[in-house]
């Protein structure tokens, strides 16, 4: 939708591989029990992703453009933080990242990125109702990693079936005395309300007139990313049927149990219910609501 914004270049998902390198190894146990060399290698994977992000930002500056950065909130966390969601803080060294050619920055935000970098962007939080987001995530991770037996209660999925990472980062932004006021838009509004999209664009310096609601299909060469981007890449525009408005929880729960089995369907239902307070909170922070 934003690939034709004048003066911008898209950065893609620079921390995708680094984030999933941690997620796929959560079942190995506490990081403190790993061999030091293997733990360092995992940390270095995230550092490489961060370097790639900085390369993209630097390239945009050289081209006289700004960057349009996309990433999942969870994947902004390095291995130490990802593993702590499952095993608690077990004394491993903290991953500290610094921007190139920049003064040392504080690290008060809930991600692993420096405060200075996060405060240099205009944040937009895109949220989606857990009733659609969570079963979709289960399907995607099962396909992407060839883990047909993976279950919602397994660490790789359990730490992603939540909105607490988005809420924590949103609250951090709100508590900063900067101009980087976070914008929030719901997936249903993107599907059904172009005025909401235009409002958010104007608020962060994007052109509402350059938003694309139709596009050409796209092929993703990376097999893992292809799974997560399959719906948008195979589409030619906004798909109205993917809105959550009007869905009934009990009806959807019955579908999950039929698709994933009774136990896993119940687990998905619990994750959805547990995430609803965070979703409602973020939904109420939307910066444009059509009344």
Coordinates of C-alpha atoms in Angstrom, one line a residue:
X1 CA 0.0 0.0 0.0
X2 CA 2.9 2.4 0.7
X3 CA 5.4 1.3 -1.9
X4 CA 4.7 4.4 -4.1
X5 CA 5.1 7.0 -1.4
X6 CA 7.1 9.9 -2.9
X7 CA 10.5 10.5 -1.1
X8 CA 10.4 7.1 0.6
X9 CA 12.0 3.7 0.0
X10 CA 10.8 0.5 1.6
X11 CA 13.1 -1.3 4.0
X12 CA 11.3 -4.6 4.2
X13 CA 11.6 -6.7 7.3
X14 CA 15.3 -6.4 8.3
X15 CA 14.9 -8.2 11.7
X16 CA 12.7 -11.0 10.5
X17 CA 15.4 -13.7 10.2
X18 CA 17.1 -12.6 13.4
X19 CA 13.8 -12.7 15.4
X20 CA 12.8 -16.1 14.2
X21 CA 16.3 -17.4 14.8
X22 CA 15.5 -17.0 18.5
X23 CA 11.9 -18.1 18.3
X24 CA 12.7 -21.4 16.6
X25 CA 15.2 -22.3 19.3
X26 CA 13.2 -21.5 22.4
X27 CA 12.6 -25.1 23.1
X28 CA 16.3 -25.6 23.7
X29 CA 16.0 -24.2 27.2
X30 CA 17.5 -21.3 29.1
X31 CA 20.2 -19.3 27.3
X32 CA 22.4 -19.5 30.4
X33 CA 22.6 -23.2 29.8
X34 CA 23.7 -22.9 26.2
X35 CA 27.4 -23.2 25.2
X36 CA 28.9 -19.7 25.2
X37 CA 29.8 -19.9 21.5
X38 CA 26.3 -20.9 20.4
X39 CA 24.8 -18.1 22.6
X40 CA 27.1 -15.6 21.0
X41 CA 26.2 -16.8 17.5
X42 CA 22.5 -16.2 18.3
X43 CA 23.3 -12.7 19.6
X44 CA 25.4 -12.0 16.5
X45 CA 22.5 -13.0 14.2
X46 CA 20.4 -10.2 15.8
X47 CA 23.4 -7.8 15.5
X48 CA 23.6 -8.6 11.8
X49 CA 19.9 -7.8 11.4
X50 CA 20.4 -4.5 13.1
X51 CA 23.4 -3.8 10.9
X52 CA 21.2 -4.5 7.8
X53 CA 18.6 -2.1 9.1
X54 CA 21.2 0.6 9.6
X55 CA 22.5 -0.1 6.1
X56 CA 19.0 0.5 4.7
X57 CA 18.6 3.8 6.7
X58 CA 22.0 5.0 5.5
X59 CA 21.2 4.1 1.9
X60 CA 18.0 6.0 2.1
X61 CA 19.8 9.1 3.4
X62 CA 22.4 8.8 0.5
X63 CA 19.5 8.7 -1.9
X64 CA 17.9 11.8 -0.4
X65 CA 15.0 9.7 0.8
X66 CA 13.4 8.5 4.0
X67 CA 12.8 4.9 5.0
X68 CA 9.5 3.2 5.4
X69 CA 10.3 0.5 8.0
X70 CA 8.0 -2.5 8.7
X71 CA 8.5 -4.9 11.5
X72 CA 6.5 -7.0 14.0
X73 CA 6.9 -5.6 17.6
X74 CA 8.0 -9.0 18.9
X75 CA 10.8 -9.2 16.4
X76 CA 12.4 -6.0 17.7
X77 CA 13.6 -8.0 20.7
X78 CA 17.0 -9.7 20.8
X79 CA 17.6 -13.3 22.1
X80 CA 17.9 -12.2 25.8
X81 CA 14.5 -10.6 25.8
X82 CA 12.8 -13.3 23.7
X83 CA 14.0 -16.1 26.0
X84 CA 13.1 -14.1 29.1
X85 CA 9.4 -14.3 28.1
X86 CA 9.6 -18.0 28.5
X87 CA 12.3 -18.7 31.1
X88 CA 12.5 -15.4 33.0
X89 CA 15.7 -13.4 33.5
X90 CA 18.3 -16.0 34.1
X91 CA 21.4 -13.9 34.3
X92 CA 22.6 -13.9 30.7
X93 CA 24.3 -10.8 29.3
X94 CA 22.1 -8.2 27.9
X95 CA 22.2 -7.5 24.2
X96 CA 23.3 -3.8 23.8
X97 CA 23.1 -2.2 20.4
X98 CA 24.5 1.1 19.3
X99 CA 23.8 3.2 16.3
X100 CA 26.8 3.9 14.0
X101 CA 28.4 7.2 14.3
X102 CA 26.0 8.3 17.0
X103 CA 26.5 9.1 20.7
X104 CA 25.6 6.3 23.2
X105 CA 21.9 6.1 23.7
X106 CA 19.8 5.1 26.7
X107 CA 18.0 1.8 26.6
X108 CA 14.6 2.3 28.3
X109 CA 12.3 0.9 25.7
X110 CA 11.0 -2.7 25.9
X111 CA 12.7 -3.7 22.6
X112 CA 16.4 -4.3 22.0
X113 CA 16.9 -1.3 19.7
X114 CA 18.5 1.9 21.0
X115 CA 16.1 4.6 22.3
X116 CA 17.7 7.1 19.9
X117 CA 16.7 5.0 16.8
X118 CA 13.1 4.5 17.9
X119 CA 12.7 8.2 18.7
X120 CA 14.0 9.1 15.2
X121 CA 11.0 7.5 13.5
X122 CA 7.3 8.3 13.3
X123 CA 5.7 5.1 14.7
X124 CA 2.5 3.6 13.3
X125 CA 1.0 0.6 15.1
X126 CA -1.1 -1.6 12.9
X127 CA -3.2 -3.9 15.1
X128 CA -5.6 -6.8 14.2
X129 CA -8.3 -8.5 16.2
X130 CA -6.8 -11.7 17.8
X131 CA -9.8 -13.7 16.6
X132 CA -8.2 -13.6 13.1
X133 CA -4.6 -12.8 13.9
X134 CA -3.8 -15.7 16.2
X135 CA -5.1 -18.7 14.1
X136 CA -3.4 -17.1 11.1
X137 CA -0.2 -17.0 13.1
X138 CA -0.5 -20.7 14.0
X139 CA -1.0 -21.7 10.4
X140 CA 1.9 -19.5 9.1
X141 CA 4.4 -20.7 11.6
X142 CA 3.5 -24.4 11.1
X143 CA 4.0 -23.9 7.3
X144 CA 7.0 -21.7 7.4
X145 CA 9.1 -23.9 9.6
X146 CA 7.9 -27.3 8.5
X147 CA 6.7 -27.9 12.0
X148 CA 3.3 -29.6 11.4
X149 CA 3.3 -30.8 15.0
X150 CA 3.9 -27.4 16.5
X151 CA 1.2 -26.4 18.9
X152 CA -0.1 -23.1 20.3
X153 CA 1.2 -24.0 23.7
X154 CA 4.8 -24.6 22.4
X155 CA 7.2 -21.7 23.2
X156 CA 7.7 -20.7 19.5
X157 CA 4.0 -19.9 19.3
X158 CA 3.0 -19.0 22.8
X159 CA 5.3 -16.0 22.9
X160 CA 3.8 -14.6 19.7
X161 CA 0.2 -15.2 20.5
X162 CA -0.1 -12.0 22.5
X163 CA -0.3 -8.2 22.0
X164 CA 1.6 -7.3 25.1
X165 CA 4.8 -6.5 23.1
X166 CA 2.9 -4.0 21.0
X167 CA 1.2 -2.4 24.0
X168 CA 4.4 -2.1 25.9
X169 CA 6.1 -0.4 23.0
X170 CA 3.1 1.9 22.4
X171 CA 3.1 2.9 26.1
X172 CA 6.8 3.6 26.0
X173 CA 6.3 5.9 23.1
X174 CA 3.4 7.7 24.8
X175 CA 5.6 8.4 27.8
X176 CA 8.4 10.0 25.8
X177 CA 8.5 13.8 25.6
X178 CA 9.1 13.8 21.8
X179 CA 7.2 14.5 18.7
X180 CA 7.1 10.8 17.9
X181 CA 3.5 10.4 18.9
X182 CA 2.4 6.9 18.0
X183 CA -0.4 6.4 15.5
X184 CA -2.7 3.4 15.8
X185 CA -4.8 1.9 13.0
X186 CA -6.8 -1.3 13.1
X187 CA -6.8 -3.8 10.2
X188 CA -10.5 -3.5 9.9
X189 CA -10.2 0.3 9.3
X190 CA -7.6 -0.4 6.6
X191 CA -10.1 -2.7 4.9
X192 CA -13.2 -0.6 5.3
X193 CA -12.3 3.0 6.0
X194 CA -10.0 4.9 3.6
X195 CA -10.5 8.0 5.7
X196 CA -8.7 6.3 8.6
X197 CA -5.7 5.5 6.3
X198 CA -5.6 9.0 5.0
X199 CA -5.7 10.5 8.5
X200 CA -2.7 8.4 9.7
X201 CA -0.7 9.1 6.5
X202 CA -1.2 12.9 7.0
X203 CA -0.2 12.6 10.7
X204 CA 3.2 11.0 9.9
X205 CA 4.1 12.9 6.7
X206 CA 3.0 10.3 4.1
X207 CA 0.9 11.2 1.1
X208 CA -2.7 10.0 1.3
X209 CA -3.0 10.4 -2.5
X210 CA -0.1 7.9 -3.0
X211 CA -1.7 5.1 -1.0
X212 CA -2.3 2.1 -3.2
X213 CA -5.5 0.1 -2.8
X214 CA -4.7 -2.1 -5.8
X215 CA -1.3 -3.6 -6.8
X216 CA 0.3 -6.4 -8.8
X217 CA 0.9 -9.8 -7.3
X218 CA 4.4 -10.4 -6.0
X219 CA 6.7 -13.4 -5.6
X220 CA 8.8 -13.7 -2.5
X221 CA 11.9 -15.8 -3.0
X222 CA 12.6 -16.4 0.7
X223 CA 10.5 -19.5 1.6
X224 CA 9.8 -18.5 5.2
X225 CA 8.8 -14.9 4.4
X226 CA 6.7 -16.2 1.5
X227 CA 4.5 -18.0 3.9
X228 CA 3.9 -14.9 6.1
X229 CA 3.4 -12.7 3.1
X230 CA 1.4 -15.1 1.0
X231 CA -2.0 -13.4 1.4
X232 CA -0.8 -9.9 0.5
X233 CA 1.6 -11.1 -2.2
X234 CA -1.0 -13.2 -4.0
X235 CA -3.7 -10.5 -3.8
X236 CA -4.3 -7.6 -6.1
X237 CA -5.8 -5.3 -3.5
X238 CA -7.6 -5.0 -0.2
X239 CA -9.6 -8.2 0.6
X240 CA -12.9 -7.2 2.3
X241 CA -13.6 -10.7 3.6
X242 CA -10.7 -10.5 6.0
X243 CA -12.3 -8.1 8.4
X244 CA -13.0 -9.2 12.0
X245 CA -16.1 -7.0 12.5
X246 CA -19.2 -9.2 13.1
X247 CA -17.3 -12.4 13.8
X248 CA -18.7 -14.6 16.7
X249 CA -16.2 -16.0 19.1
X250 CA -18.0 -19.3 19.7
X251 CA -18.4 -19.9 16.0
X252 CA -14.7 -19.2 15.3
X253 CA -13.7 -21.4 18.3
X254 CA -15.6 -24.3 16.8
X255 CA -13.7 -23.7 13.5
X256 CA -10.4 -23.8 15.3
X257 CA -11.2 -27.0 17.1
X258 CA -12.2 -28.6 13.8
X259 CA -9.0 -27.4 12.1
X260 CA -6.5 -27.9 14.8
X261 CA -8.1 -30.4 17.1
X262 CA -10.0 -29.9 20.3
X263 CA -7.1 -29.2 22.7
X264 CA -5.3 -26.8 20.4
X265 CA -8.5 -25.1 19.5
X266 CA -9.2 -24.5 23.1
X267 CA -5.6 -23.2 23.5
X268 CA -6.1 -20.7 20.7
X269 CA -9.4 -19.6 22.3
X270 CA -7.6 -19.0 25.6
X271 CA -4.8 -16.9 23.9
X272 CA -7.5 -14.9 22.1
X273 CA -9.4 -14.1 25.3
X274 CA -6.2 -13.3 27.2
X275 CA -5.1 -10.9 24.5
X276 CA -8.4 -9.0 24.4
X277 CA -7.6 -6.4 27.1
X278 CA -4.5 -5.4 25.2
X279 CA -6.3 -5.3 21.9
X280 CA -9.2 -3.2 23.3
X281 CA -6.7 -0.9 24.9
X282 CA -4.8 -0.3 21.6
X283 CA -8.1 -0.1 19.7
X284 CA -9.1 2.7 22.0
X285 CA -5.9 4.6 21.1
X286 CA -6.7 4.8 17.4
X287 CA -6.0 8.3 16.2
X288 CA -9.0 8.3 13.8
X289 CA -12.4 6.8 14.5
X290 CA -15.2 7.1 12.1
X291 CA -18.3 8.1 14.1

